[in-house]
Short mmCIF file of C-alpha atoms in Angstrom, two decimals:
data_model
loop_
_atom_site.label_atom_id
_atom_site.label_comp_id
_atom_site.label_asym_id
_atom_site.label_seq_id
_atom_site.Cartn_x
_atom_site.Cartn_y
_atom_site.Cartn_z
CA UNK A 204 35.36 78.58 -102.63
CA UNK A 205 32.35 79.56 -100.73
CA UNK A 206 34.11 82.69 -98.88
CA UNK A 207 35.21 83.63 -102.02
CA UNK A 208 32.10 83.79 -104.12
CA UNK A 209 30.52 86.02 -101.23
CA UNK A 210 33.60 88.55 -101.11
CA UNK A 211 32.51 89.10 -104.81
CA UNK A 212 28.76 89.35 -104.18
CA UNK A 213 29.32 92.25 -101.69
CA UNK A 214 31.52 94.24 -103.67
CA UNK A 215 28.40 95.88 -105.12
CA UNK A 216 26.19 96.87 -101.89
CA UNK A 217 23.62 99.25 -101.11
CA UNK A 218 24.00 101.03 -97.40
CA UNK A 219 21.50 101.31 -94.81
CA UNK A 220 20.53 103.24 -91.95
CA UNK A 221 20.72 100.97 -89.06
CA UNK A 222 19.34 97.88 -87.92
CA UNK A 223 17.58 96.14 -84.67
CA UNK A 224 17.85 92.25 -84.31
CA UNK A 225 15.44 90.48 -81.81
CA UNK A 226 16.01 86.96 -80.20
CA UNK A 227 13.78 84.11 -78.60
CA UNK A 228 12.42 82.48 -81.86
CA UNK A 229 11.65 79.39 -82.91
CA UNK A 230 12.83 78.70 -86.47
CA UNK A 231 11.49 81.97 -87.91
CA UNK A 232 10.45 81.56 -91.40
CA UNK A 233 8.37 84.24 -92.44
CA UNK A 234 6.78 87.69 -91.26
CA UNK A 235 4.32 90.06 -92.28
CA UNK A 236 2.89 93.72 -91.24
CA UNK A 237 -0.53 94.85 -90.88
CA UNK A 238 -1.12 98.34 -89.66
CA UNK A 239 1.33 98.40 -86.41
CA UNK A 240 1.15 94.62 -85.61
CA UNK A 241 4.17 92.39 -86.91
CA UNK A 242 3.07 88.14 -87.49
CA UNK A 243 6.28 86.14 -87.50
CA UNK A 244 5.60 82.54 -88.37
CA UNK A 245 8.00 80.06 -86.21
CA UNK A 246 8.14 76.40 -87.55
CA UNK A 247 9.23 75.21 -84.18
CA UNK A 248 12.01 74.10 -82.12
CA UNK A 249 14.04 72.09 -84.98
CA UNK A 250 14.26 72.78 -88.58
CA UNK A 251 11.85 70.65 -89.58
CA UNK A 252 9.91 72.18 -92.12
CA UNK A 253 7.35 69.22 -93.44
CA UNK A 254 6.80 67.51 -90.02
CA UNK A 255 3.83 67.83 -88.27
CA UNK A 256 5.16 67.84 -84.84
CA UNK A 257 2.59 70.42 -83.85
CA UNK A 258 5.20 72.63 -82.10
CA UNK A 259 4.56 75.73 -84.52
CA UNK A 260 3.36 78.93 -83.39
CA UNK A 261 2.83 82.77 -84.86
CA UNK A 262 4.25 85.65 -82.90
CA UNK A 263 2.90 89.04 -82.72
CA UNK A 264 4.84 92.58 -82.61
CA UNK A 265 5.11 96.11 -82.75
CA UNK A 266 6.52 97.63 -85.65
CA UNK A 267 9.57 98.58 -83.25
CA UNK A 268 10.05 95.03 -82.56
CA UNK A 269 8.89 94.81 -79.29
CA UNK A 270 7.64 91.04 -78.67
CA UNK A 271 3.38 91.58 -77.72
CA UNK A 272 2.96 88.17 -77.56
CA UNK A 273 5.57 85.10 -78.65
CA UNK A 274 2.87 82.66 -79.05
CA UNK A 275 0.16 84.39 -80.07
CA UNK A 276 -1.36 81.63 -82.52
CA UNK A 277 0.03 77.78 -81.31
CA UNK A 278 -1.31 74.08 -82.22
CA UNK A 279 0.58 74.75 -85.84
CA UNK A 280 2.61 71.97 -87.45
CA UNK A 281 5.71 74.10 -89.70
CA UNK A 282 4.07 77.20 -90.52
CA UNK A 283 6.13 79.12 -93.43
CA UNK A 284 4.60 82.07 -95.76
CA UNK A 285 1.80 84.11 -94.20
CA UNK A 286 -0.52 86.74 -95.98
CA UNK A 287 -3.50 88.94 -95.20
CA UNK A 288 -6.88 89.20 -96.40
CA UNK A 289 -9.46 91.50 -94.43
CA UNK A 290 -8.93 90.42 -90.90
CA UNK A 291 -8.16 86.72 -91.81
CA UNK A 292 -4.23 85.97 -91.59
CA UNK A 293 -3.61 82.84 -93.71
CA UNK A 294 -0.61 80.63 -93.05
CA UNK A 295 1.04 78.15 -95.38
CA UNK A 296 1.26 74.69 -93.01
CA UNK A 297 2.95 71.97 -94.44
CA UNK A 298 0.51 70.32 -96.82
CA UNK A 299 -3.00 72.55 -95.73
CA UNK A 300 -3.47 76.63 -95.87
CA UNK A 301 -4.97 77.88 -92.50
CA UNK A 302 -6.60 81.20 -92.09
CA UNK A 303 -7.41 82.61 -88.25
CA UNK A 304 -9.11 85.82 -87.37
CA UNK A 305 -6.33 88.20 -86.14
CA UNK A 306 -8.76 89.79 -83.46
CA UNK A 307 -9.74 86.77 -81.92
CA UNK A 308 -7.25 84.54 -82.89
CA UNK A 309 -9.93 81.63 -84.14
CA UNK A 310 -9.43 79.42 -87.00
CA UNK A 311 -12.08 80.29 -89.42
CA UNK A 312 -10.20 78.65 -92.93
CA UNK A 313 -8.52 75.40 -93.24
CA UNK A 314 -7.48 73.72 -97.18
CA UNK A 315 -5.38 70.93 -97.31
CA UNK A 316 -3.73 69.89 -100.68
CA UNK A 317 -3.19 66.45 -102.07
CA UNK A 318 0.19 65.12 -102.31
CA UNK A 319 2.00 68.13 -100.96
CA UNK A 320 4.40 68.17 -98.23
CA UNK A 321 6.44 71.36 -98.43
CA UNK A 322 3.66 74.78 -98.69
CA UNK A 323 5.90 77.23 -98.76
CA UNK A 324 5.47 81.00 -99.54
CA UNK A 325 2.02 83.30 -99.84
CA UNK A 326 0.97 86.35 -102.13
CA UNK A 327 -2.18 87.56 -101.96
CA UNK A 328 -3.89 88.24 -105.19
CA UNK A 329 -6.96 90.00 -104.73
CA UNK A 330 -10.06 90.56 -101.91
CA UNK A 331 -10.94 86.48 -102.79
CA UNK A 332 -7.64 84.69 -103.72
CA UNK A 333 -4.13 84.07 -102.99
CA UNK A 334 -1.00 82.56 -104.55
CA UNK A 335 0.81 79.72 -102.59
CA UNK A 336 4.00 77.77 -103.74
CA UNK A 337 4.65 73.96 -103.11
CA UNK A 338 8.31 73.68 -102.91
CA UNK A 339 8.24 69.71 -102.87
CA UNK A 340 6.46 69.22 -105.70
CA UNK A 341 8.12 72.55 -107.86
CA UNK A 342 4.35 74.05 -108.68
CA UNK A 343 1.99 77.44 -108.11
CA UNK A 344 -1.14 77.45 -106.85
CA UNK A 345 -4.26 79.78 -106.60
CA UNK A 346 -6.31 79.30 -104.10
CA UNK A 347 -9.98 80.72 -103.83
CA UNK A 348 -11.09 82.11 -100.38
CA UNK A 349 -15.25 81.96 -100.92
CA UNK A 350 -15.19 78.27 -102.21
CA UNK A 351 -12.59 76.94 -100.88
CA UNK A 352 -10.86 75.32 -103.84
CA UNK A 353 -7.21 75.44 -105.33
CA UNK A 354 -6.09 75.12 -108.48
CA UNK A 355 -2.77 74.57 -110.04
CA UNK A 356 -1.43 77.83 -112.12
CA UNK A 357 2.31 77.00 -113.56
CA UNK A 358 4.83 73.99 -112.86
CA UNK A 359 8.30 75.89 -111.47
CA UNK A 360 10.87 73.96 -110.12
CA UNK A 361 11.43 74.37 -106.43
CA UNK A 362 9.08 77.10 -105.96
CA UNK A 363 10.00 79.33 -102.85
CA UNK A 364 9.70 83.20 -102.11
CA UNK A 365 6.04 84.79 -104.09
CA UNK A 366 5.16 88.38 -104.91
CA UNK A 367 2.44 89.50 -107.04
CA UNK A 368 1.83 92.79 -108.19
CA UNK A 369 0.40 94.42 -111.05
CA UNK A 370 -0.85 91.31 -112.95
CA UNK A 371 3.10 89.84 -112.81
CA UNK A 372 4.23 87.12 -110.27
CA UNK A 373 7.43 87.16 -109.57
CA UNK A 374 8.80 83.55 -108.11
CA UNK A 375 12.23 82.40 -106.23
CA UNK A 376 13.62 79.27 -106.69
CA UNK A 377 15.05 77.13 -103.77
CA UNK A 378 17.38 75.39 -105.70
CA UNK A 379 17.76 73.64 -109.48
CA UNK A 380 15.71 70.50 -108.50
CA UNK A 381 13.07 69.25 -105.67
CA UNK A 382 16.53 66.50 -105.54
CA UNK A 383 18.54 68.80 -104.66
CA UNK A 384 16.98 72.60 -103.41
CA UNK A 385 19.64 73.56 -101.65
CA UNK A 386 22.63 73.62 -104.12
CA UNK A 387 22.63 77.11 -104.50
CA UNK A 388 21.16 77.25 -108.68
CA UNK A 389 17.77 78.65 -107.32
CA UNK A 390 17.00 81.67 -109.92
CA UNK A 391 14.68 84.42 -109.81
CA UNK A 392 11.94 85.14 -112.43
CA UNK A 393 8.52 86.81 -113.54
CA UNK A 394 5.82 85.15 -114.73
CA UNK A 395 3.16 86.20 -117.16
CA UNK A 396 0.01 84.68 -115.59
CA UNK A 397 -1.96 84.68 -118.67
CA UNK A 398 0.90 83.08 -120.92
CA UNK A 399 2.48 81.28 -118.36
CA UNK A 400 5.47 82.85 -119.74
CA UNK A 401 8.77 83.25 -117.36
CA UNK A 402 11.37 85.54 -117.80
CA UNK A 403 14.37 85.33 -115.41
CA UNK A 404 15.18 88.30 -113.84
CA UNK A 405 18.98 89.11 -112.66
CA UNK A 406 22.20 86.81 -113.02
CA UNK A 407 22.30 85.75 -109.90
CA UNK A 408 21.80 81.97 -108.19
CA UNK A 409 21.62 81.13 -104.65
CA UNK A 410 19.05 79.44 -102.12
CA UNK A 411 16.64 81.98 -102.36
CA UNK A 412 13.77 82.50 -100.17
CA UNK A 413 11.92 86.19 -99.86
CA UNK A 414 10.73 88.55 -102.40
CA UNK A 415 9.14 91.84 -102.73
CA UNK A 416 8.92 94.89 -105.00
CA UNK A 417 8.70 98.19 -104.17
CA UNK A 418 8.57 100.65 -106.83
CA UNK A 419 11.74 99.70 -109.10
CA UNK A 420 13.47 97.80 -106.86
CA UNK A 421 13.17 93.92 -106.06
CA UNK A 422 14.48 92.48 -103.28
CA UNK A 423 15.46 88.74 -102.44
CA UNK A 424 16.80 86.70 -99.37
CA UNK A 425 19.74 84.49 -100.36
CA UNK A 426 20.69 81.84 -97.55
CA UNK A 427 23.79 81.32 -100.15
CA UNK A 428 24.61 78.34 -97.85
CA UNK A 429 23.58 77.11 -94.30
CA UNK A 430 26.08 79.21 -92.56
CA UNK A 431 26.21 82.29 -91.24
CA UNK A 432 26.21 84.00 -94.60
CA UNK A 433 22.81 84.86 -95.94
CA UNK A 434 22.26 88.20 -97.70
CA UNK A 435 19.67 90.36 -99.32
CA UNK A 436 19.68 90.52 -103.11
CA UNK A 437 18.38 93.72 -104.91
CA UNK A 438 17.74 93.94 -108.42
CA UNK A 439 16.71 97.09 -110.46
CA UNK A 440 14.03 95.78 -112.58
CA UNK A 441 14.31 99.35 -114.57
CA UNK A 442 18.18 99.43 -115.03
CA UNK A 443 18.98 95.84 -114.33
CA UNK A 444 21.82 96.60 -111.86
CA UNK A 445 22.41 93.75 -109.24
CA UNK A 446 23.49 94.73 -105.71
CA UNK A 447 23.42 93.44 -102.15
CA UNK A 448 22.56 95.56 -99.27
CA UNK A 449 25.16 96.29 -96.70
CA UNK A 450 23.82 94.28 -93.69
CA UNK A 451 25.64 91.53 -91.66
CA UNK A 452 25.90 88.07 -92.80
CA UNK A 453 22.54 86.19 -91.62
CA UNK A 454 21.60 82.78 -90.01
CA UNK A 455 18.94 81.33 -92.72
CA UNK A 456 17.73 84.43 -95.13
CA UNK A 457 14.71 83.48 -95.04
CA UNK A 458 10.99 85.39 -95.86
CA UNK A 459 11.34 88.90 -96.08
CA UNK A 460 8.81 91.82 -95.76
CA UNK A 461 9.49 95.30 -96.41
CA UNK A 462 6.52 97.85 -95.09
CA UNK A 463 6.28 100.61 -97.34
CA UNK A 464 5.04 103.47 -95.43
CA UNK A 465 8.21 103.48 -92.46
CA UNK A 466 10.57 101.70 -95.17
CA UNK A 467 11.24 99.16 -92.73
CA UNK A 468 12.48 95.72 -94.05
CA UNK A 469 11.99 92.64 -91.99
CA UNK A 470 14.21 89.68 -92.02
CA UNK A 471 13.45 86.25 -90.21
CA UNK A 472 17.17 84.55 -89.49
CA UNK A 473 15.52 81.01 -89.30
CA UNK A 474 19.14 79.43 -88.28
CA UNK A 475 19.56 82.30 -85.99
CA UNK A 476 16.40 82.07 -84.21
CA UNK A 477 16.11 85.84 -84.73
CA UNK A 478 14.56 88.73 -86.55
CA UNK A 479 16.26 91.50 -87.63
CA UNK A 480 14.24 95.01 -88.79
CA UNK A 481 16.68 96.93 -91.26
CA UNK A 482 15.88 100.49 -91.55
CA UNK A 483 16.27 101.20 -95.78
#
């Protein structure tokens, strides 16, 4: 059933140029790209995303791939979603939002959250705030940087993969229910942030993870099941066509990031212990 449902979702594909895959990870969940350093956040040894073994780490790359330091930033519990503000990279850990200086690697920002086990995804907002989802408890939160406070913004589901641009959010579902995320009924959607209104965006469901636009196009990682089969989704927010692009089957989609100026898109395999760059 499974093989079958994936012949039909790569019927419609979008080709590439070529592709680079690097090993030696840790559970890879997410990555981001400042100027021509690469963070990729590594919840540990095992898949353990809400323990707080300590065994977490951030890596740090070129743009090329080339591995500057594995453990650049250790002492972190399941880090996951990652974003930038200034020189302050802020990691989602568990149940607490961390924020270290990328130059000298200290910890200069720490929030934890009550009743939270599962911080998942980051978006940055503006100069002062960021989005951060809470898979475990299905909700979207906005966190201020100069007071340190957070505040709830919408209730949605099994909230995942986060993108914000132009006053829009766009949010990922995990799965249909925090009971049961990984069933493969995760949708995708935007949300109005002053009418809390969501619109679902595509036909598609899966175990989706990482999102980003860039200019019409959306993308989103789709684990579609814990095998080796995890794709990227692209959907045409102009024409609404659906597509997948043309890339091998992954270990664990997981937390895409696609840098703009190169057209580079990056692509932790969390299962796979591996990150692959994908030249669009």
């Amino acid at each position: 059933m499974k093989k079958t449902i994936l012949s039909m979702l790569l019927v419609a594909t979008v080709s590439f140029a070529s592709s680079v895959t690097i090993e030696g990870f840790s559970s890879p969940e997410s990555v981001i790209v400042k100027n021509k350093d690469v963070y990729v956040s590594n919840v540990g040894k095992e898949l353990k995303p809400t323990a707080k073994d300590g065994d977490g780490f951030i890596s740090k790359l070129d743009t090329n791939g080339k591995i500057k330091e594995l453990h650049f930033i250790d002492g972190l519990n399941a880090p996951k979603g990652m974003g930038i503000i200034g020189n302050t990279l802020f990691v989602a850990d568990v149940d607490t939002v961390k924020g270290f200086d990328i130059k000298t690697k200290k910890e200069v920002f720490s929030l934890s959250f009550d009743n939270v086990t599962f911080l998942n995804d980051i978006t940055i907002k503006d100069k002062h705030s960021f989005f951060v989802s809470a898979t475990d408890i299905g909700a979207i939160y906005e966190v201020n940087i100069k007071n340190k406070s957070y505040k709830k913004v919408i209730d949605f589901t099994t909230a995942n993969g986060l993108f914000y641009k132009d006053g829009i959010l766009y949010a990922a579902e995990l799965g249909s229910s925090p009971k049961t995320m990984f069933d493969g009924k995760g949708k995708f959607y935007q949300i109005n942030l002053k009418n809390k209104k969501l619109t679902r965006l595509g036909t598609f469901e899966g175990i989706l993870d990482g999102v980003q636009k860039v200019g019409n196009k959306i993308y989103v990682s789709d684990w579609v099941n814990f095998e080796k089969s995890g794709i990227i989704r692209v959907y045409d927010i102009k024409t609404k066509k659906e597509s997948v692009l043309k890339v091998e089957l992954f270990m664990g989609s997981a937390d895409l990031w696609i840098e703009e100026k190169s057209n580079k898109l990056y692509l932790p395999q969390m299962i796979g212990n591996k990150l692959t760059i994908i030249e669009l």
